[in-house]
PDB file of C-alpha atoms in Angstrom:
ATOM      1  CA  UNK A   1      -0.084  -0.002   0.033  1.00 92.00           C
ATOM      2  CA  UNK A   2       2.774   2.427   0.778  1.00 94.00           C
ATOM      3  CA  UNK A   3       4.471   1.743  -2.559  1.00 95.00           C
ATOM      4  CA  UNK A   4       1.208   2.518  -4.344  1.00 96.00           C
ATOM      5  CA  UNK A   5       0.847   5.619  -2.374  1.00 96.00           C
ATOM      6  CA  UNK A   6       4.395   6.507  -3.520  1.00 97.00           C
ATOM      7  CA  UNK A   7       3.590   5.967  -7.140  1.00 96.00           C
ATOM      8  CA  UNK A   8       0.362   7.894  -6.741  1.00 97.00           C
ATOM      9  CA  UNK A   9       2.261  10.854  -5.198  1.00 97.00           C
ATOM     10  CA  UNK A  10       4.649  10.865  -8.174  1.00 93.00           C
ATOM     11  CA  UNK A  11       1.779  10.878 -10.564  1.00 94.00           C
ATOM     12  CA  UNK A  12       0.271  13.840  -8.857  1.00 95.00           C
ATOM     13  CA  UNK A  13       3.732  15.702  -8.903  1.00 92.00           C
ATOM     14  CA  UNK A  14       3.849  15.040 -12.687  1.00 86.00           C
ATOM     15  CA  UNK A  15       0.402  16.791 -13.039  1.00 90.00           C
ATOM     16  CA  UNK A  16       1.665  19.775 -11.038  1.00 90.00           C
ATOM     17  CA  UNK A  17      -0.589  18.822  -7.888  1.00 95.00           C
ATOM     18  CA  UNK A  18       2.071  19.379  -5.402  1.00 94.00           C
ATOM     19  CA  UNK A  19      -0.185  19.710  -2.304  1.00 94.00           C
ATOM     20  CA  UNK A  20      -2.128  16.583  -3.101  1.00 97.00           C
ATOM     21  CA  UNK A  21       1.015  14.708  -3.817  1.00 97.00           C
ATOM     22  CA  UNK A  22       2.389  15.910  -0.403  1.00 97.00           C
ATOM     23  CA  UNK A  23      -0.729  14.860   1.449  1.00 97.00           C
ATOM     24  CA  UNK A  24      -0.544  11.387  -0.115  1.00 97.00           C
ATOM     25  CA  UNK A  25       3.083  10.969   0.741  1.00 97.00           C
ATOM     26  CA  UNK A  26       2.744  12.125   4.387  1.00 97.00           C
ATOM     27  CA  UNK A  27      -0.304   9.936   4.955  1.00 97.00           C
ATOM     28  CA  UNK A  28       1.569   6.884   3.755  1.00 97.00           C
ATOM     29  CA  UNK A  29       4.392   7.860   5.983  1.00 97.00           C
ATOM     30  CA  UNK A  30       2.168   7.930   9.026  1.00 95.00           C
ATOM     31  CA  UNK A  31       0.668   4.454   8.127  1.00 94.00           C
ATOM     32  CA  UNK A  32       4.022   2.698   7.567  1.00 94.00           C
ATOM     33  CA  UNK A  33       6.651   4.257   9.756  1.00 82.00           C
ATOM     34  CA  UNK A  34       5.740   2.261  12.781  1.00 86.00           C
ATOM     35  CA  UNK A  35       6.426  -1.005  10.882  1.00 92.00           C
ATOM     36  CA  UNK A  36       9.872  -2.439  11.836  1.00 92.00           C
ATOM     37  CA  UNK A  37      11.437  -3.854   8.829  1.00 95.00           C
ATOM     38  CA  UNK A  38      14.249  -2.830   6.298  1.00 96.00           C
ATOM     39  CA  UNK A  39      11.562  -2.628   3.506  1.00 96.00           C
ATOM     40  CA  UNK A  40       9.362  -0.411   5.626  1.00 96.00           C
ATOM     41  CA  UNK A  41      12.246   1.924   6.448  1.00 97.00           C
ATOM     42  CA  UNK A  42      13.229   2.060   2.785  1.00 97.00           C
ATOM     43  CA  UNK A  43       9.662   3.041   1.636  1.00 97.00           C
ATOM     44  CA  UNK A  44       9.365   5.465   4.327  1.00 97.00           C
ATOM     45  CA  UNK A  45      12.597   7.063   3.228  1.00 97.00           C
ATOM     46  CA  UNK A  46      11.488   7.156  -0.391  1.00 97.00           C
ATOM     47  CA  UNK A  47       8.094   8.744   0.715  1.00 98.00           C
ATOM     48  CA  UNK A  48      10.049  11.447   2.677  1.00 98.00           C
ATOM     49  CA  UNK A  49      12.243  12.203  -0.489  1.00 98.00           C
ATOM     50  CA  UNK A  50       8.867  12.653  -2.466  1.00 97.00           C
ATOM     51  CA  UNK A  51       7.392  14.893   0.029  1.00 97.00           C
ATOM     52  CA  UNK A  52      10.645  16.982   0.112  1.00 97.00           C
ATOM     53  CA  UNK A  53      10.268  17.540  -3.777  1.00 96.00           C
ATOM     54  CA  UNK A  54       6.778  18.610  -3.372  1.00 96.00           C
ATOM     55  CA  UNK A  55       7.913  21.091  -0.637  1.00 96.00           C
ATOM     56  CA  UNK A  56      10.548  22.505  -3.058  1.00 94.00           C
ATOM     57  CA  UNK A  57       8.269  22.889  -5.839  1.00 92.00           C
ATOM     58  CA  UNK A  58       6.000  24.899  -3.537  1.00 92.00           C
ATOM     59  CA  UNK A  59       8.981  27.223  -2.855  1.00 92.00           C
ATOM     60  CA  UNK A  60      10.092  25.978   0.397  1.00 94.00           C
ATOM     61  CA  UNK A  61      13.632  24.876   0.045  1.00 94.00           C
ATOM     62  CA  UNK A  62      14.358  24.996   3.680  1.00 94.00           C
ATOM     63  CA  UNK A  63      11.808  22.411   4.710  1.00 97.00           C
ATOM     64  CA  UNK A  64      12.668  20.275   1.799  1.00 97.00           C
ATOM     65  CA  UNK A  65      16.202  20.091   2.721  1.00 96.00           C
ATOM     66  CA  UNK A  66      15.313  19.537   6.396  1.00 97.00           C
ATOM     67  CA  UNK A  67      13.085  16.466   5.357  1.00 98.00           C
ATOM     68  CA  UNK A  68      16.086  14.996   3.143  1.00 98.00           C
ATOM     69  CA  UNK A  69      18.646  15.594   5.821  1.00 97.00           C
ATOM     70  CA  UNK A  70      16.635  14.841   9.121  1.00 98.00           C
ATOM     71  CA  UNK A  71      14.195  12.281   7.729  1.00 97.00           C
ATOM     72  CA  UNK A  72      15.425  10.430   4.667  1.00 98.00           C
ATOM     73  CA  UNK A  73      19.122  10.506   5.167  1.00 98.00           C
ATOM     74  CA  UNK A  74      19.174   8.557   8.584  1.00 98.00           C
ATOM     75  CA  UNK A  75      16.768   5.911   7.108  1.00 97.00           C
ATOM     76  CA  UNK A  76      19.195   5.590   4.074  1.00 97.00           C
ATOM     77  CA  UNK A  77      22.093   5.088   6.515  1.00 97.00           C
ATOM     78  CA  UNK A  78      20.093   2.379   8.078  1.00 96.00           C
ATOM     79  CA  UNK A  79      18.908   0.533   4.994  1.00 97.00           C
ATOM     80  CA  UNK A  80      21.859   1.040   2.664  1.00 96.00           C
ATOM     81  CA  UNK A  81      21.040   0.858  -1.117  1.00 95.00           C
ATOM     82  CA  UNK A  82      17.711  -0.861  -1.913  1.00 95.00           C
ATOM     83  CA  UNK A  83      15.114  -1.044  -4.552  1.00 93.00           C
ATOM     84  CA  UNK A  84      11.947  -1.693  -2.674  1.00 92.00           C
ATOM     85  CA  UNK A  85       8.996  -1.016  -4.948  1.00 91.00           C
ATOM     86  CA  UNK A  86      11.528   0.296  -7.546  1.00 91.00           C
ATOM     87  CA  UNK A  87      12.136   3.322  -5.533  1.00 93.00           C
ATOM     88  CA  UNK A  88      15.961   2.973  -5.586  1.00 93.00           C
ATOM     89  CA  UNK A  89      16.009   4.198  -1.986  1.00 96.00           C
ATOM     90  CA  UNK A  90      19.422   4.635  -0.305  1.00 95.00           C
ATOM     91  CA  UNK A  91      22.169   7.032   0.318  1.00 96.00           C
ATOM     92  CA  UNK A  92      22.896   7.597  -3.427  1.00 94.00           C
ATOM     93  CA  UNK A  93      19.314   8.546  -4.113  1.00 95.00           C
ATOM     94  CA  UNK A  94      19.131  10.872  -1.051  1.00 97.00           C
ATOM     95  CA  UNK A  95      22.142  12.621  -2.445  1.00 96.00           C
ATOM     96  CA  UNK A  96      20.665  12.994  -5.922  1.00 95.00           C
ATOM     97  CA  UNK A  97      17.517  14.487  -4.294  1.00 96.00           C
ATOM     98  CA  UNK A  98      19.554  17.161  -2.553  1.00 96.00           C
ATOM     99  CA  UNK A  99      20.954  18.123  -6.002  1.00 96.00           C
ATOM    100  CA  UNK A 100      17.330  18.341  -7.388  1.00 94.00           C
ATOM    101  CA  UNK A 101      16.362  20.567  -4.471  1.00 95.00           C
ATOM    102  CA  UNK A 102      19.096  22.951  -5.348  1.00 95.00           C
ATOM    103  CA  UNK A 103      18.175  23.062  -9.044  1.00 93.00           C
ATOM    104  CA  UNK A 104      14.565  23.722  -8.024  1.00 89.00           C
ATOM    105  CA  UNK A 105      15.860  26.775  -6.125  1.00 91.00           C
ATOM    106  CA  UNK A 106      17.781  27.874  -9.375  1.00 91.00           C
ATOM    107  CA  UNK A 107      21.258  27.190  -7.413  1.00 94.00           C
ATOM    108  CA  UNK A 108      22.988  25.450 -10.388  1.00 95.00           C
ATOM    109  CA  UNK A 109      26.515  26.082  -9.089  1.00 95.00           C
ATOM    110  CA  UNK A 110      25.667  24.631  -5.623  1.00 94.00           C
ATOM    111  CA  UNK A 111      23.802  21.644  -7.319  1.00 95.00           C
ATOM    112  CA  UNK A 112      26.649  20.856  -9.672  1.00 96.00           C
ATOM    113  CA  UNK A 113      29.256  21.007  -6.710  1.00 96.00           C
ATOM    114  CA  UNK A 114      27.092  18.424  -4.913  1.00 93.00           C
ATOM    115  CA  UNK A 115      26.955  16.330  -8.019  1.00 95.00           C
ATOM    116  CA  UNK A 116      30.566  16.021  -8.368  1.00 94.00           C
ATOM    117  CA  UNK A 117      30.730  14.175  -5.139  1.00 92.00           C
ATOM    118  CA  UNK A 118      28.086  11.638  -5.921  1.00 92.00           C
ATOM    119  CA  UNK A 119      28.679   7.972  -7.259  1.00 88.00           C
ATOM    120  CA  UNK A 120      25.480   6.919  -8.928  1.00 89.00           C
ATOM    121  CA  UNK A 121      26.627   3.370  -9.782  1.00 87.00           C
ATOM    122  CA  UNK A 122      24.579   1.864  -7.028  1.00 85.00           C
ATOM    123  CA  UNK A 123      21.417   2.870  -8.489  1.00 84.00           C
ATOM    124  CA  UNK A 124      19.465   0.020  -9.879  1.00 79.00           C
ATOM    125  CA  UNK A 125      16.816   1.916 -11.973  1.00 84.00           C
ATOM    126  CA  UNK A 126      17.546   3.157 -15.530  1.00 89.00           C
ATOM    127  CA  UNK A 127      14.771   5.709 -15.022  1.00 88.00           C
ATOM    128  CA  UNK A 128      16.730   7.070 -12.073  1.00 88.00           C
ATOM    129  CA  UNK A 129      19.908   7.443 -14.132  1.00 91.00           C
ATOM    130  CA  UNK A 130      17.738   9.158 -16.811  1.00 94.00           C
ATOM    131  CA  UNK A 131      16.595  11.538 -14.327  1.00 92.00           C
ATOM    132  CA  UNK A 132      20.011  12.111 -12.989  1.00 94.00           C
ATOM    133  CA  UNK A 133      21.336  12.998 -16.476  1.00 96.00           C
ATOM    134  CA  UNK A 134      18.516  15.462 -16.996  1.00 96.00           C
ATOM    135  CA  UNK A 135      19.180  17.114 -13.808  1.00 95.00           C
ATOM    136  CA  UNK A 136      22.840  17.565 -14.715  1.00 97.00           C
ATOM    137  CA  UNK A 137      21.792  18.840 -18.115  1.00 97.00           C
ATOM    138  CA  UNK A 138      19.616  21.330 -16.530  1.00 96.00           C
ATOM    139  CA  UNK A 139      22.282  22.463 -14.042  1.00 97.00           C
ATOM    140  CA  UNK A 140      24.686  22.942 -16.816  1.00 97.00           C
ATOM    141  CA  UNK A 141      22.264  24.861 -19.181  1.00 97.00           C
ATOM    142  CA  UNK A 142      21.503  27.213 -16.099  1.00 95.00           C
ATOM    143  CA  UNK A 143      25.388  27.913 -16.176  1.00 96.00           C
ATOM    144  CA  UNK A 144      25.331  28.676 -19.778  1.00 96.00           C
ATOM    145  CA  UNK A 145      27.284  25.690 -20.696  1.00 97.00           C
ATOM    146  CA  UNK A 146      25.254  24.113 -23.731  1.00 97.00           C
ATOM    147  CA  UNK A 147      27.976  21.678 -24.613  1.00 97.00           C
ATOM    148  CA  UNK A 148      27.989  19.928 -21.233  1.00 97.00           C
ATOM    149  CA  UNK A 149      24.199  20.013 -21.025  1.00 97.00           C
ATOM    150  CA  UNK A 150      24.039  18.263 -24.492  1.00 97.00           C
ATOM    151  CA  UNK A 151      26.407  15.561 -23.346  1.00 97.00           C
ATOM    152  CA  UNK A 152      23.990  14.710 -20.526  1.00 97.00           C
ATOM    153  CA  UNK A 153      21.006  14.942 -22.786  1.00 97.00           C
ATOM    154  CA  UNK A 154      22.622  12.348 -25.009  1.00 97.00           C
ATOM    155  CA  UNK A 155      23.363  10.206 -21.983  1.00 96.00           C
ATOM    156  CA  UNK A 156      19.607  10.612 -20.947  1.00 96.00           C
ATOM    157  CA  UNK A 157      18.627   9.417 -24.472  1.00 97.00           C
ATOM    158  CA  UNK A 158      20.768   6.241 -24.015  1.00 95.00           C
ATOM    159  CA  UNK A 159      19.161   5.250 -20.626  1.00 94.00           C
ATOM    160  CA  UNK A 160      15.558   6.448 -21.336  1.00 93.00           C
ATOM    161  CA  UNK A 161      14.677   7.877 -24.632  1.00 94.00           C
ATOM    162  CA  UNK A 162      10.893   7.369 -23.985  1.00 92.00           C
ATOM    163  CA  UNK A 163      11.180   9.381 -20.702  1.00 89.00           C
ATOM    164  CA  UNK A 164      13.095  12.097 -22.490  1.00 91.00           C
ATOM    165  CA  UNK A 165      10.471  12.345 -25.066  1.00 93.00           C
ATOM    166  CA  UNK A 166       7.556  13.209 -22.681  1.00 91.00           C
ATOM    167  CA  UNK A 167       9.763  15.178 -20.020  1.00 90.00           C
ATOM    168  CA  UNK A 168       8.785  18.918 -20.030  1.00 89.00           C
ATOM    169  CA  UNK A 169      11.960  19.862 -18.138  1.00 89.00           C
ATOM    170  CA  UNK A 170      14.071  18.032 -20.788  1.00 94.00           C
ATOM    171  CA  UNK A 171      12.163  19.868 -23.516  1.00 95.00           C
ATOM    172  CA  UNK A 172      12.871  23.155 -21.769  1.00 95.00           C
ATOM    173  CA  UNK A 173      16.653  22.277 -21.507  1.00 96.00           C
ATOM    174  CA  UNK A 174      16.730  21.274 -25.183  1.00 95.00           C
ATOM    175  CA  UNK A 175      15.294  24.713 -26.314  1.00 96.00           C
ATOM    176  CA  UNK A 176      17.963  26.491 -24.215  1.00 96.00           C
ATOM    177  CA  UNK A 177      20.647  24.407 -25.734  1.00 96.00           C
ATOM    178  CA  UNK A 178      19.359  25.270 -29.159  1.00 94.00           C
ATOM    179  CA  UNK A 179      19.275  29.059 -28.110  1.00 94.00           C
ATOM    180  CA  UNK A 180      22.788  29.015 -26.710  1.00 95.00           C
ATOM    181  CA  UNK A 181      24.654  26.678 -28.994  1.00 92.00           C
ATOM    182  CA  UNK A 182      27.044  27.302 -31.778  1.00 92.00           C
ATOM    183  CA  UNK A 183      25.953  25.932 -35.160  1.00 91.00           C
ATOM    184  CA  UNK A 184      27.825  22.567 -34.776  1.00 89.00           C
ATOM    185  CA  UNK A 185      26.390  21.752 -31.404  1.00 94.00           C
ATOM    186  CA  UNK A 186      22.888  23.146 -32.666  1.00 93.00           C
ATOM    187  CA  UNK A 187      23.078  20.374 -35.423  1.00 94.00           C
ATOM    188  CA  UNK A 188      23.446  17.704 -32.639  1.00 94.00           C
ATOM    189  CA  UNK A 189      20.534  19.203 -30.670  1.00 95.00           C
ATOM    190  CA  UNK A 190      18.259  19.263 -33.631  1.00 95.00           C
ATOM    191  CA  UNK A 191      19.281  15.687 -34.446  1.00 95.00           C
ATOM    192  CA  UNK A 192      18.298  14.680 -30.987  1.00 96.00           C
ATOM    193  CA  UNK A 193      14.766  16.266 -31.306  1.00 95.00           C
ATOM    194  CA  UNK A 194      14.282  14.485 -34.649  1.00 95.00           C
ATOM    195  CA  UNK A 195      15.186  11.082 -33.132  1.00 96.00           C
ATOM    196  CA  UNK A 196      12.685  11.755 -30.196  1.00 95.00           C
ATOM    197  CA  UNK A 197       9.933  12.868 -32.616  1.00 94.00           C
ATOM    198  CA  UNK A 198       9.573  16.347 -30.839  1.00 95.00           C
ATOM    199  CA  UNK A 199      11.327  18.618 -33.420  1.00 93.00           C
ATOM    200  CA  UNK A 200       8.418  20.557 -34.264  1.00 90.00           C
ATOM    201  CA  UNK A 201       7.349  21.439 -30.778  1.00 89.00           C
ATOM    202  CA  UNK A 202      10.833  22.144 -29.667  1.00 90.00           C
ATOM    203  CA  UNK A 203      11.725  24.463 -32.605  1.00 84.00           C
ATOM    204  CA  UNK A 204       8.485  26.135 -32.275  1.00 82.00           C
ATOM    205  CA  UNK A 205       9.268  27.125 -28.790  1.00 70.00           C
TER     206      UNK A 205
END
């Protein structure tokens, strides 16, 4: 049930329903946090990470980081790397969420500094690797480095082209690459939009 709530919360996040997503996550936490098991601790931690994202997208970075550092991180230290319910919860994913929170706040330099210290190899999910590449691309384009951003967009294509095709943040990053890039890099970016089948919508933006 907690895993289903985690999925539900992410679906609401994708729809921009931040408050509803947070309510679902926090309700699930209250129901499962009393269970004494590694799996229960892992899904509780994953729910705290989701709740933190909802808080960041609502403009409260302080509380978001508090939930990551004070709620999710201790659970990750307890469980180690897991993949309960395909949540990929563990120390690596906690660190990745801290980077995402910095990006939500527009702090690209801080996000990329944190990213340099993270080893993502323990992550079992291709989807999470794709999201990580997109976060790095977003950070670099915010720093006006379209070449590095393009590198991570291509990496995201390798691990999850379907996710990239329907991700609005990825589309925004691609548009920025096209606006900032020199001709040779622009050709690469246009080629990526064609492979994904989104050339018309990206170029129109």
